[in-house]
């Protein structure tokens, strides 16, 4: 059986990786795709490598309930000082220091697989370790194992209004340098941003209040200063557990459209306001939609699937040109395949990365629609796609769309903990919508570079011409998508 080896790099990459492995364990479908079983032991190990230039996040994973999945000696690489949000330091200093050790651990992981289907790397392109060291890791994998596909799940800086603020001042430099390396060494890039992940996770919670089978799930999700009272589920009021006074009513429409109205688990409420600061468990909750996506994307390798079971073929079919490797994702957390209910898949509200308009307004080069769970048939899916083409007026949708339908095992619905729905739809699209993020990152870079702000931190490790070459590379990608 083909296996997937995951590489989690940096603080963001490891936090996202932790949510992914919790999700995979909760599915109760332990398979050789992600897990290594030992005939002499009852324990299983994850096919993963944890990399960071600090010890804190990796140690948190090792101390968590899933910590037994990882071997501290053969699956972790850590340092002590961090890369200071500097791509150049992560790439040149820590890349040179840990490259040999990483390749050694990778070979150990590969030797334990019958065959390797692909490498998946989770990281952020705005920080220092995820962008710099992550770029070096992709380059090393490309040189050492060129025939194995490499996919990057990348957290982008939020550049679209109402999608969250970026808290790393040097992220424009890091993002441009990282995007250039992703273009050279990643077979495909799947971009997310934290703002959209937060919106989607909250919308799933709101929708669950309308599902009587999962009201207990929502009632048990306690927050720092309050909880959702069962009497107020229909009214949508927030109850403070200390004062027992109903809070301000927040409509679903406001939650859908503006992140300032989002209420996620573990957010600190101060005088009725919701600040943007999120604690550790809040970030884990935000990462849940990305973990659901990863599990659903790889479901074709682990569950019964009607067709297109080869994940590499499915992703490769979405890439019409070597410069066009960016695949945007949108999800509908709960659905039955009825024609009108597939329309939200093409809405910007359901995407995992911010873009200004709905997907139907952009030029679409390829599309893959995936249906997870039960309650749908292939004839229903075909009719739905034709309905979408007629309703949204997307000329190439039928010709450029491939469909996957995966049936989840019965144990899934009993054991899953992080999503209150067992039936979902997902759209993978290669379209010009990615240009909204790329152009925003480019504008932020040019604004900083024009003033030479923070530039000396990078020229200590590399020549300034590397920044200019990376910018030209990103401009070529933008031009291809126009």
GROMACS .gro file of C-alpha atoms in nm:
model
  482
    1UNK     CA    1   0.000   0.000   0.000
    2UNK     CA    2   0.123   0.351  -0.082
    3UNK     CA    3   0.207   0.564   0.220
    4UNK     CA    4   0.229   0.936   0.283
    5UNK     CA    5   0.512   1.090   0.484
    6UNK     CA    6   0.421   1.421   0.649
    7UNK     CA    7   0.670   1.693   0.740
    8UNK     CA    8   0.562   1.966   0.982
    9UNK     CA    9   0.789   2.271   0.991
   10UNK     CA   10   0.784   2.568   1.227
   11UNK     CA   11   0.537   2.670   1.494
   12UNK     CA   12   0.241   2.706   1.260
   13UNK     CA   13   0.323   2.386   1.068
   14UNK     CA   14   0.348   2.181   1.386
   15UNK     CA   15   0.027   2.323   1.534
   16UNK     CA   16  -0.154   2.241   1.212
   17UNK     CA   17   0.011   1.898   1.205
   18UNK     CA   18  -0.110   1.828   1.560
   19UNK     CA   19  -0.470   1.897   1.455
   20UNK     CA   20  -0.428   1.675   1.149
   21UNK     CA   21  -0.304   1.379   1.351
   22UNK     CA   22  -0.581   1.422   1.608
   23UNK     CA   23  -0.825   1.414   1.321
   24UNK     CA   24  -0.675   1.102   1.165
   25UNK     CA   25  -0.677   0.921   1.500
   26UNK     CA   26  -1.038   1.025   1.567
   27UNK     CA   27  -1.148   0.867   1.239
   28UNK     CA   28  -1.061   0.527   1.385
   29UNK     CA   29  -0.928   0.408   1.050
   30UNK     CA   30  -0.567   0.333   1.139
   31UNK     CA   31  -0.409   0.233   0.808
   32UNK     CA   32  -0.063   0.195   0.660
   33UNK     CA   33  -0.111   0.517   0.463
   34UNK     CA   34  -0.028   0.736   0.764
   35UNK     CA   35   0.067   0.494   1.040
   36UNK     CA   36   0.347   0.244   1.092
   37UNK     CA   37   0.252  -0.065   1.287
   38UNK     CA   38   0.506  -0.287   1.462
   39UNK     CA   39   0.445  -0.660   1.482
   40UNK     CA   40   0.627  -0.675   1.818
   41UNK     CA   41   0.436  -0.386   1.974
   42UNK     CA   42   0.076  -0.277   2.016
   43UNK     CA   43   0.165   0.084   1.955
   44UNK     CA   44   0.160   0.256   1.617
   45UNK     CA   45   0.377   0.542   1.499
   46UNK     CA   46   0.292   0.827   1.269
   47UNK     CA   47   0.476   0.858   0.940
   48UNK     CA   48   0.580   1.213   1.020
   49UNK     CA   49   0.880   1.433   1.095
   50UNK     CA   50   0.847   1.734   1.328
   51UNK     CA   51   1.091   2.019   1.261
   52UNK     CA   52   1.128   2.349   1.446
   53UNK     CA   53   1.404   2.585   1.554
   54UNK     CA   54   1.247   2.606   1.900
   55UNK     CA   55   1.147   2.326   2.134
   56UNK     CA   56   0.818   2.454   2.277
   57UNK     CA   57   0.563   2.352   2.011
   58UNK     CA   58   0.721   2.013   1.940
   59UNK     CA   59   0.733   1.939   2.314
   60UNK     CA   60   0.365   2.033   2.341
   61UNK     CA   61   0.288   1.776   2.073
   62UNK     CA   62   0.496   1.510   2.249
   63UNK     CA   63   0.311   1.579   2.577
   64UNK     CA   64  -0.031   1.578   2.412
   65UNK     CA   65  -0.264   1.272   2.396
   66UNK     CA   66  -0.116   1.186   2.055
   67UNK     CA   67   0.244   1.218   2.175
   68UNK     CA   68   0.299   0.842   2.170
   69UNK     CA   69   0.272   0.852   1.790
   70UNK     CA   70   0.611   1.023   1.763
   71UNK     CA   71   0.959   0.904   1.852
   72UNK     CA   72   1.167   1.189   1.990
   73UNK     CA   73   1.488   1.042   1.848
   74UNK     CA   74   1.378   0.937   1.499
   75UNK     CA   75   1.101   1.185   1.423
   76UNK     CA   76   1.192   1.525   1.568
   77UNK     CA   77   1.445   1.798   1.491
   78UNK     CA   78   1.459   2.098   1.723
   79UNK     CA   79   1.689   2.385   1.813
   80UNK     CA   80   1.684   2.640   2.092
   81UNK     CA   81   1.708   2.996   1.965
   82UNK     CA   82   1.453   3.023   1.680
   83UNK     CA   83   1.493   3.197   1.345
   84UNK     CA   84   1.360   3.538   1.445
   85UNK     CA   85   1.094   3.557   1.169
   86UNK     CA   86   1.377   3.573   0.917
   87UNK     CA   87   1.358   3.358   0.601
   88UNK     CA   88   1.731   3.400   0.534
   89UNK     CA   89   1.830   3.278   0.879
   90UNK     CA   90   1.599   2.980   0.854
   91UNK     CA   91   1.718   2.888   0.504
   92UNK     CA   92   2.093   2.949   0.527
   93UNK     CA   93   2.181   2.906   0.895
   94UNK     CA   94   1.939   2.639   1.017
   95UNK     CA   95   1.905   2.480   0.674
   96UNK     CA   96   2.278   2.409   0.656
   97UNK     CA   97   2.282   2.295   1.018
   98UNK     CA   98   1.993   2.047   1.003
   99UNK     CA   99   1.975   1.940   0.637
  100UNK     CA  100   2.186   1.628   0.682
  101UNK     CA  101   1.992   1.519   0.990
  102UNK     CA  102   1.659   1.577   0.816
  103UNK     CA  103   1.755   1.365   0.515
  104UNK     CA  104   1.867   1.090   0.751
  105UNK     CA  105   1.529   1.088   0.929
  106UNK     CA  106   1.350   1.101   0.595
  107UNK     CA  107   1.532   0.793   0.469
  108UNK     CA  108   1.442   0.610   0.791
  109UNK     CA  109   1.076   0.699   0.740
  110UNK     CA  110   1.083   0.598   0.372
  111UNK     CA  111   1.250   0.265   0.442
  112UNK     CA  112   0.959   0.172   0.669
  113UNK     CA  113   0.710   0.220   0.383
  114UNK     CA  114   0.627  -0.038   0.115
  115UNK     CA  115   0.607   0.252  -0.128
  116UNK     CA  116   0.587   0.629  -0.080
  117UNK     CA  117   0.294   0.799  -0.247
  118UNK     CA  118   0.393   1.157  -0.166
  119UNK     CA  119   0.542   1.398   0.085
  120UNK     CA  120   0.312   1.654   0.248
  121UNK     CA  121   0.466   1.955   0.420
  122UNK     CA  122   0.269   2.191   0.646
  123UNK     CA  123   0.424   2.532   0.714
  124UNK     CA  124   0.370   2.905   0.712
  125UNK     CA  125   0.530   3.131   0.451
  126UNK     CA  126   0.511   3.438   0.674
  127UNK     CA  127   0.737   3.331   0.961
  128UNK     CA  128   1.106   3.245   0.962
  129UNK     CA  129   1.129   2.871   1.027
  130UNK     CA  130   0.831   2.759   0.821
  131UNK     CA  131   0.930   2.973   0.524
  132UNK     CA  132   1.310   2.955   0.533
  133UNK     CA  133   1.379   2.610   0.675
  134UNK     CA  134   1.068   2.479   0.498
  135UNK     CA  135   1.208   2.600   0.165
  136UNK     CA  136   1.539   2.428   0.237
  137UNK     CA  137   1.359   2.104   0.326
  138UNK     CA  138   1.161   2.107   0.000
  139UNK     CA  139   1.480   2.169  -0.194
  140UNK     CA  140   1.654   1.880  -0.016
  141UNK     CA  141   1.364   1.644  -0.088
  142UNK     CA  142   1.369   1.748  -0.453
  143UNK     CA  143   1.740   1.672  -0.483
  144UNK     CA  144   1.743   1.352  -0.277
  145UNK     CA  145   1.410   1.196  -0.388
  146UNK     CA  146   1.312   1.369  -0.714
  147UNK     CA  147   1.061   1.104  -0.827
  148UNK     CA  148   0.837   1.138  -0.521
  149UNK     CA  149   0.572   1.409  -0.536
  150UNK     CA  150   0.599   1.696  -0.289
  151UNK     CA  151   0.292   1.890  -0.180
  152UNK     CA  152   0.297   2.198   0.040
  153UNK     CA  153   0.005   2.304   0.261
  154UNK     CA  154   0.105   2.665   0.315
  155UNK     CA  155  -0.044   2.924   0.551
  156UNK     CA  156  -0.038   3.258   0.367
  157UNK     CA  157  -0.035   3.604   0.528
  158UNK     CA  158  -0.388   3.747   0.528
  159UNK     CA  159  -0.405   4.026   0.270
  160UNK     CA  160  -0.781   4.034   0.204
  161UNK     CA  161  -0.993   4.273   0.421
  162UNK     CA  162  -1.189   4.111   0.707
  163UNK     CA  163  -0.972   3.798   0.692
  164UNK     CA  164  -0.750   3.868   0.990
  165UNK     CA  165  -0.436   4.070   1.048
  166UNK     CA  166  -0.078   3.960   0.994
  167UNK     CA  167   0.130   3.988   1.311
  168UNK     CA  168   0.476   3.930   1.154
  169UNK     CA  169   0.624   4.255   1.027
  170UNK     CA  170   0.875   4.084   0.797
  171UNK     CA  171   0.618   3.847   0.643
  172UNK     CA  172   0.622   4.020   0.298
  173UNK     CA  173   0.995   3.943   0.260
  174UNK     CA  174   0.952   3.589   0.391
  175UNK     CA  175   0.650   3.522   0.171
  176UNK     CA  176   0.813   3.640  -0.154
  177UNK     CA  177   1.129   3.438  -0.091
  178UNK     CA  178   0.927   3.131   0.008
  179UNK     CA  179   0.692   3.155  -0.293
  180UNK     CA  180   0.989   3.149  -0.527
  181UNK     CA  181   1.119   2.828  -0.368
  182UNK     CA  182   0.773   2.669  -0.365
  183UNK     CA  183   0.751   2.733  -0.738
  184UNK     CA  184   1.084   2.560  -0.797
  185UNK     CA  185   1.054   2.259  -0.566
  186UNK     CA  186   0.688   2.188  -0.480
  187UNK     CA  187   0.470   1.989  -0.720
  188UNK     CA  188   0.161   2.165  -0.585
  189UNK     CA  189   0.082   2.435  -0.328
  190UNK     CA  190  -0.244   2.440  -0.131
  191UNK     CA  191  -0.275   2.783   0.037
  192UNK     CA  192  -0.478   2.868   0.349
  193UNK     CA  193  -0.493   3.170   0.574
  194UNK     CA  194  -0.583   3.188   0.943
  195UNK     CA  195  -0.862   3.441   0.898
  196UNK     CA  196  -1.058   3.220   0.661
  197UNK     CA  197  -0.992   2.911   0.873
  198UNK     CA  198  -1.140   3.093   1.173
  199UNK     CA  199  -1.447   3.199   0.978
  200UNK     CA  200  -1.511   2.849   0.848
  201UNK     CA  201  -1.470   2.682   1.189
  202UNK     CA  202  -1.720   2.920   1.346
  203UNK     CA  203  -1.970   2.881   1.064
  204UNK     CA  204  -1.957   2.506   1.117
  205UNK     CA  205  -2.042   2.562   1.484
  206UNK     CA  206  -2.331   2.792   1.395
  207UNK     CA  207  -2.469   2.544   1.144
  208UNK     CA  208  -2.446   2.266   1.401
  209UNK     CA  209  -2.696   2.449   1.624
  210UNK     CA  210  -2.955   2.382   1.354
  211UNK     CA  211  -2.884   2.010   1.361
  212UNK     CA  212  -3.064   1.846   1.657
  213UNK     CA  213  -2.825   1.547   1.653
  214UNK     CA  214  -2.531   1.763   1.753
  215UNK     CA  215  -2.667   2.022   1.995
  216UNK     CA  216  -2.504   1.838   2.284
  217UNK     CA  217  -2.174   1.866   2.099
  218UNK     CA  218  -2.202   2.245   2.092
  219UNK     CA  219  -2.332   2.273   2.448
  220UNK     CA  220  -2.020   2.101   2.579
  221UNK     CA  221  -1.785   2.345   2.408
  222UNK     CA  222  -1.712   2.572   2.702
  223UNK     CA  223  -1.534   2.901   2.660
  224UNK     CA  224  -1.322   3.103   2.899
  225UNK     CA  225  -1.598   3.328   3.034
  226UNK     CA  226  -1.915   3.151   2.932
  227UNK     CA  227  -2.093   2.879   2.747
  228UNK     CA  228  -2.376   2.829   2.501
  229UNK     CA  229  -2.694   2.772   2.699
  230UNK     CA  230  -2.938   2.517   2.557
  231UNK     CA  231  -3.231   2.758   2.596
  232UNK     CA  232  -3.057   3.014   2.380
  233UNK     CA  233  -2.942   2.790   2.095
  234UNK     CA  234  -3.232   2.894   1.875
  235UNK     CA  235  -3.203   3.260   1.974
  236UNK     CA  236  -2.829   3.271   1.915
  237UNK     CA  237  -2.756   3.451   2.245
  238UNK     CA  238  -2.428   3.422   2.431
  239UNK     CA  239  -2.455   3.350   2.807
  240UNK     CA  240  -2.194   3.462   3.059
  241UNK     CA  241  -2.162   3.178   3.311
  242UNK     CA  242  -2.051   3.417   3.588
  243UNK     CA  243  -2.333   3.672   3.566
  244UNK     CA  244  -2.595   3.450   3.396
  245UNK     CA  245  -2.684   3.753   3.186
  246UNK     CA  246  -2.758   3.696   2.817
  247UNK     CA  247  -2.510   3.870   2.593
  248UNK     CA  248  -2.565   4.060   2.271
  249UNK     CA  249  -2.737   3.860   2.000
  250UNK     CA  250  -2.512   3.788   1.702
  251UNK     CA  251  -2.689   3.694   1.383
  252UNK     CA  252  -2.560   3.419   1.156
  253UNK     CA  253  -2.543   3.669   0.869
  254UNK     CA  254  -2.299   3.889   1.059
  255UNK     CA  255  -2.089   3.591   1.155
  256UNK     CA  256  -2.077   3.481   0.794
  257UNK     CA  257  -1.962   3.817   0.659
  258UNK     CA  258  -1.738   3.985   0.917
  259UNK     CA  259  -1.465   3.828   1.125
  260UNK     CA  260  -1.512   4.082   1.404
  261UNK     CA  261  -1.833   3.904   1.501
  262UNK     CA  262  -1.670   3.561   1.518
  263UNK     CA  263  -1.694   3.373   1.846
  264UNK     CA  264  -1.457   3.079   1.858
  265UNK     CA  265  -1.375   2.853   2.148
  266UNK     CA  266  -1.124   2.995   2.397
  267UNK     CA  267  -1.144   3.354   2.272
  268UNK     CA  268  -1.107   3.604   2.555
  269UNK     CA  269  -1.410   3.833   2.576
  270UNK     CA  270  -1.349   4.177   2.727
  271UNK     CA  271  -1.654   4.398   2.783
  272UNK     CA  272  -1.845   4.236   2.501
  273UNK     CA  273  -1.562   4.273   2.248
  274UNK     CA  274  -1.381   3.988   2.079
  275UNK     CA  275  -1.009   4.066   2.032
  276UNK     CA  276  -0.799   3.903   1.765
  277UNK     CA  277  -0.562   3.732   2.012
  278UNK     CA  278  -0.617   3.359   2.036
  279UNK     CA  279  -0.460   3.120   2.284
  280UNK     CA  280  -0.316   2.777   2.206
  281UNK     CA  281  -0.643   2.584   2.215
  282UNK     CA  282  -0.808   2.857   2.007
  283UNK     CA  283  -0.551   2.801   1.733
  284UNK     CA  284  -0.616   2.427   1.747
  285UNK     CA  285  -0.986   2.498   1.696
  286UNK     CA  286  -0.907   2.725   1.401
  287UNK     CA  287  -0.692   2.452   1.247
  288UNK     CA  288  -0.977   2.202   1.252
  289UNK     CA  289  -1.110   2.296   0.903
  290UNK     CA  290  -0.762   2.245   0.758
  291UNK     CA  291  -0.738   1.908   0.934
  292UNK     CA  292  -1.078   1.809   0.795
  293UNK     CA  293  -0.958   1.908   0.448
  294UNK     CA  294  -0.641   1.697   0.477
  295UNK     CA  295  -0.834   1.391   0.596
  296UNK     CA  296  -1.091   1.432   0.318
  297UNK     CA  297  -0.826   1.489   0.052
  298UNK     CA  298  -0.652   1.163   0.141
  299UNK     CA  299  -0.974   0.967   0.200
  300UNK     CA  300  -0.941   0.814  -0.146
  301UNK     CA  301  -0.631   0.628  -0.022
  302UNK     CA  302  -0.796   0.500   0.297
  303UNK     CA  303  -1.165   0.450   0.220
  304UNK     CA  304  -1.384   0.310  -0.051
  305UNK     CA  305  -1.378   0.547  -0.348
  306UNK     CA  306  -1.573   0.529  -0.674
  307UNK     CA  307  -1.294   0.647  -0.904
  308UNK     CA  308  -0.977   0.858  -0.923
  309UNK     CA  309  -0.824   0.676  -0.627
  310UNK     CA  310  -0.474   0.790  -0.719
  311UNK     CA  311  -0.416   1.113  -0.530
  312UNK     CA  312  -0.116   1.211  -0.742
  313UNK     CA  313  -0.319   1.183  -1.061
  314UNK     CA  314  -0.603   1.387  -0.913
  315UNK     CA  315  -0.372   1.671  -0.809
  316UNK     CA  316  -0.163   1.658  -1.127
  317UNK     CA  317  -0.479   1.693  -1.336
  318UNK     CA  318  -0.536   2.031  -1.170
  319UNK     CA  319  -0.204   2.175  -1.291
  320UNK     CA  320  -0.217   2.278  -1.658
  321UNK     CA  321   0.118   2.460  -1.656
  322UNK     CA  322   0.438   2.439  -1.452
  323UNK     CA  323   0.390   2.798  -1.326
  324UNK     CA  324   0.030   2.732  -1.217
  325UNK     CA  325   0.062   2.507  -0.913
  326UNK     CA  326  -0.172   2.680  -0.669
  327UNK     CA  327  -0.490   2.493  -0.575
  328UNK     CA  328  -0.756   2.681  -0.379
  329UNK     CA  329  -0.996   2.491  -0.155
  330UNK     CA  330  -1.357   2.554  -0.057
  331UNK     CA  331  -1.570   2.334   0.168
  332UNK     CA  332  -1.932   2.290   0.266
  333UNK     CA  333  -1.925   2.129   0.613
  334UNK     CA  334  -2.267   1.962   0.594
  335UNK     CA  335  -2.476   1.886   0.291
  336UNK     CA  336  -2.688   1.651   0.090
  337UNK     CA  337  -2.615   1.659  -0.280
  338UNK     CA  338  -2.910   1.865  -0.395
  339UNK     CA  339  -2.853   2.105  -0.681
  340UNK     CA  340  -2.883   2.440  -0.499
  341UNK     CA  341  -2.670   2.324  -0.205
  342UNK     CA  342  -2.358   2.294  -0.418
  343UNK     CA  343  -2.367   2.664  -0.509
  344UNK     CA  344  -2.191   2.767  -0.180
  345UNK     CA  345  -1.886   2.567  -0.286
  346UNK     CA  346  -1.811   2.850  -0.528
  347UNK     CA  347  -1.864   3.126  -0.272
  348UNK     CA  348  -1.570   3.316  -0.124
  349UNK     CA  349  -1.728   3.264   0.221
  350UNK     CA  350  -1.650   2.892   0.206
  351UNK     CA  351  -1.295   2.914   0.076
  352UNK     CA  352  -0.992   2.846   0.294
  353UNK     CA  353  -0.802   3.141   0.150
  354UNK     CA  354  -0.932   3.492   0.102
  355UNK     CA  355  -1.025   3.630  -0.237
  356UNK     CA  356  -1.234   3.935  -0.320
  357UNK     CA  357  -1.514   3.783  -0.526
  358UNK     CA  358  -1.686   3.448  -0.565
  359UNK     CA  359  -1.499   3.177  -0.753
  360UNK     CA  360  -1.736   3.194  -1.050
  361UNK     CA  361  -1.604   3.541  -1.140
  362UNK     CA  362  -1.249   3.413  -1.197
  363UNK     CA  363  -1.107   3.223  -1.488
  364UNK     CA  364  -1.102   2.854  -1.394
  365UNK     CA  365  -0.840   2.625  -1.545
  366UNK     CA  366  -0.927   2.298  -1.368
  367UNK     CA  367  -1.159   2.174  -1.095
  368UNK     CA  368  -1.193   1.865  -0.877
  369UNK     CA  369  -1.506   1.813  -0.668
  370UNK     CA  370  -1.494   1.565  -0.382
  371UNK     CA  371  -1.791   1.424  -0.190
  372UNK     CA  372  -1.729   1.261   0.144
  373UNK     CA  373  -1.985   1.051   0.330
  374UNK     CA  374  -2.321   0.913   0.230
  375UNK     CA  375  -2.646   1.032   0.081
  376UNK     CA  376  -2.522   1.102  -0.274
  377UNK     CA  377  -2.490   0.914  -0.598
  378UNK     CA  378  -2.288   0.983  -0.910
  379UNK     CA  379  -2.597   1.073  -1.120
  380UNK     CA  380  -2.689   1.331  -0.852
  381UNK     CA  381  -2.338   1.475  -0.868
  382UNK     CA  382  -2.345   1.501  -1.249
  383UNK     CA  383  -2.679   1.681  -1.242
  384UNK     CA  384  -2.551   1.915  -0.975
  385UNK     CA  385  -2.244   2.010  -1.178
  386UNK     CA  386  -2.461   2.081  -1.481
  387UNK     CA  387  -2.690   2.290  -1.262
  388UNK     CA  388  -2.393   2.491  -1.132
  389UNK     CA  389  -2.263   2.550  -1.484
  390UNK     CA  390  -2.602   2.685  -1.592
  391UNK     CA  391  -2.663   2.890  -1.277
  392UNK     CA  392  -2.316   3.041  -1.234
  393UNK     CA  393  -2.233   3.052  -1.606
  394UNK     CA  394  -1.895   2.878  -1.585
  395UNK     CA  395  -1.837   2.760  -1.947
  396UNK     CA  396  -1.554   2.515  -1.883
  397UNK     CA  397  -1.684   2.364  -1.559
  398UNK     CA  398  -1.815   2.034  -1.700
  399UNK     CA  399  -1.514   1.973  -1.926
  400UNK     CA  400  -1.252   2.066  -1.664
  401UNK     CA  401  -1.413   1.898  -1.360
  402UNK     CA  402  -1.323   1.559  -1.216
  403UNK     CA  403  -1.530   1.402  -0.941
  404UNK     CA  404  -1.437   1.184  -0.642
  405UNK     CA  405  -1.689   1.020  -0.413
  406UNK     CA  406  -1.564   0.848  -0.097
  407UNK     CA  407  -1.776   0.635   0.137
  408UNK     CA  408  -1.660   0.664   0.498
  409UNK     CA  409  -1.669   0.362   0.730
  410UNK     CA  410  -1.948   0.336   0.989
  411UNK     CA  411  -1.702   0.375   1.276
  412UNK     CA  412  -1.626   0.726   1.155
  413UNK     CA  413  -1.962   0.872   1.257
  414UNK     CA  414  -1.937   0.721   1.605
  415UNK     CA  415  -1.582   0.826   1.688
  416UNK     CA  416  -1.527   1.157   1.513
  417UNK     CA  417  -1.489   1.444   1.757
  418UNK     CA  418  -1.377   1.752   1.573
  419UNK     CA  419  -1.653   1.797   1.315
  420UNK     CA  420  -2.020   1.742   1.386
  421UNK     CA  421  -2.092   1.637   1.029
  422UNK     CA  422  -2.015   1.315   0.846
  423UNK     CA  423  -2.117   1.431   0.499
  424UNK     CA  424  -1.923   1.706   0.322
  425UNK     CA  425  -1.840   1.846  -0.017
  426UNK     CA  426  -1.509   1.998  -0.122
  427UNK     CA  427  -1.396   2.185  -0.432
  428UNK     CA  428  -1.032   2.195  -0.543
  429UNK     CA  429  -0.983   2.459  -0.810
  430UNK     CA  430  -0.693   2.598  -1.007
  431UNK     CA  431  -0.817   2.945  -1.090
  432UNK     CA  432  -0.713   3.308  -1.117
  433UNK     CA  433  -0.852   3.375  -0.768
  434UNK     CA  434  -0.507   3.303  -0.621
  435UNK     CA  435  -0.388   3.628  -0.778
  436UNK     CA  436  -0.572   3.828  -0.512
  437UNK     CA  437  -0.337   3.689  -0.247
  438UNK     CA  438  -0.025   3.696  -0.464
  439UNK     CA  439  -0.082   4.058  -0.572
  440UNK     CA  440  -0.146   4.158  -0.210
  441UNK     CA  441   0.179   3.994  -0.096
  442UNK     CA  442   0.366   4.161  -0.381
  443UNK     CA  443   0.227   4.505  -0.289
  444UNK     CA  444   0.326   4.461   0.077
  445UNK     CA  445   0.675   4.352  -0.030
  446UNK     CA  446   0.726   4.651  -0.259
  447UNK     CA  447   0.608   4.890   0.009
  448UNK     CA  448   0.865   4.757   0.257
  449UNK     CA  449   1.147   4.710   0.006
  450UNK     CA  450   1.108   5.066  -0.124
  451UNK     CA  451   1.192   5.195   0.224
  452UNK     CA  452   1.460   4.929   0.283
  453UNK     CA  453   1.276   4.842   0.603
  454UNK     CA  454   1.429   4.550   0.796
  455UNK     CA  455   1.643   4.472   0.493
  456UNK     CA  456   1.967   4.451   0.689
  457UNK     CA  457   1.841   4.139   0.868
  458UNK     CA  458   1.841   3.961   0.532
  459UNK     CA  459   2.156   4.102   0.376
  460UNK     CA  460   2.349   3.957   0.672
  461UNK     CA  461   2.283   3.614   0.518
  462UNK     CA  462   2.231   3.672   0.145
  463UNK     CA  463   2.264   3.929  -0.131
  464UNK     CA  464   1.979   4.170  -0.201
  465UNK     CA  465   1.959   4.038  -0.557
  466UNK     CA  466   1.795   3.720  -0.421
  467UNK     CA  467   1.495   3.928  -0.315
  468UNK     CA  468   1.468   4.086  -0.659
  469UNK     CA  469   1.494   3.749  -0.835
  470UNK     CA  470   1.224   3.606  -0.609
  471UNK     CA  471   0.997   3.901  -0.684
  472UNK     CA  472   1.042   3.846  -1.059
  473UNK     CA  473   0.952   3.480  -1.010
  474UNK     CA  474   0.629   3.573  -0.830
  475UNK     CA  475   0.546   3.830  -1.099
  476UNK     CA  476   0.577   3.556  -1.362
  477UNK     CA  477   0.328   3.343  -1.165
  478UNK     CA  478   0.084   3.635  -1.143
  479UNK     CA  479   0.115   3.695  -1.517
  480UNK     CA  480   0.036   3.328  -1.592
  481UNK     CA  481  -0.286   3.349  -1.389
  482UNK     CA  482  -0.408   3.669  -1.553
   0.00000   0.00000   0.00000
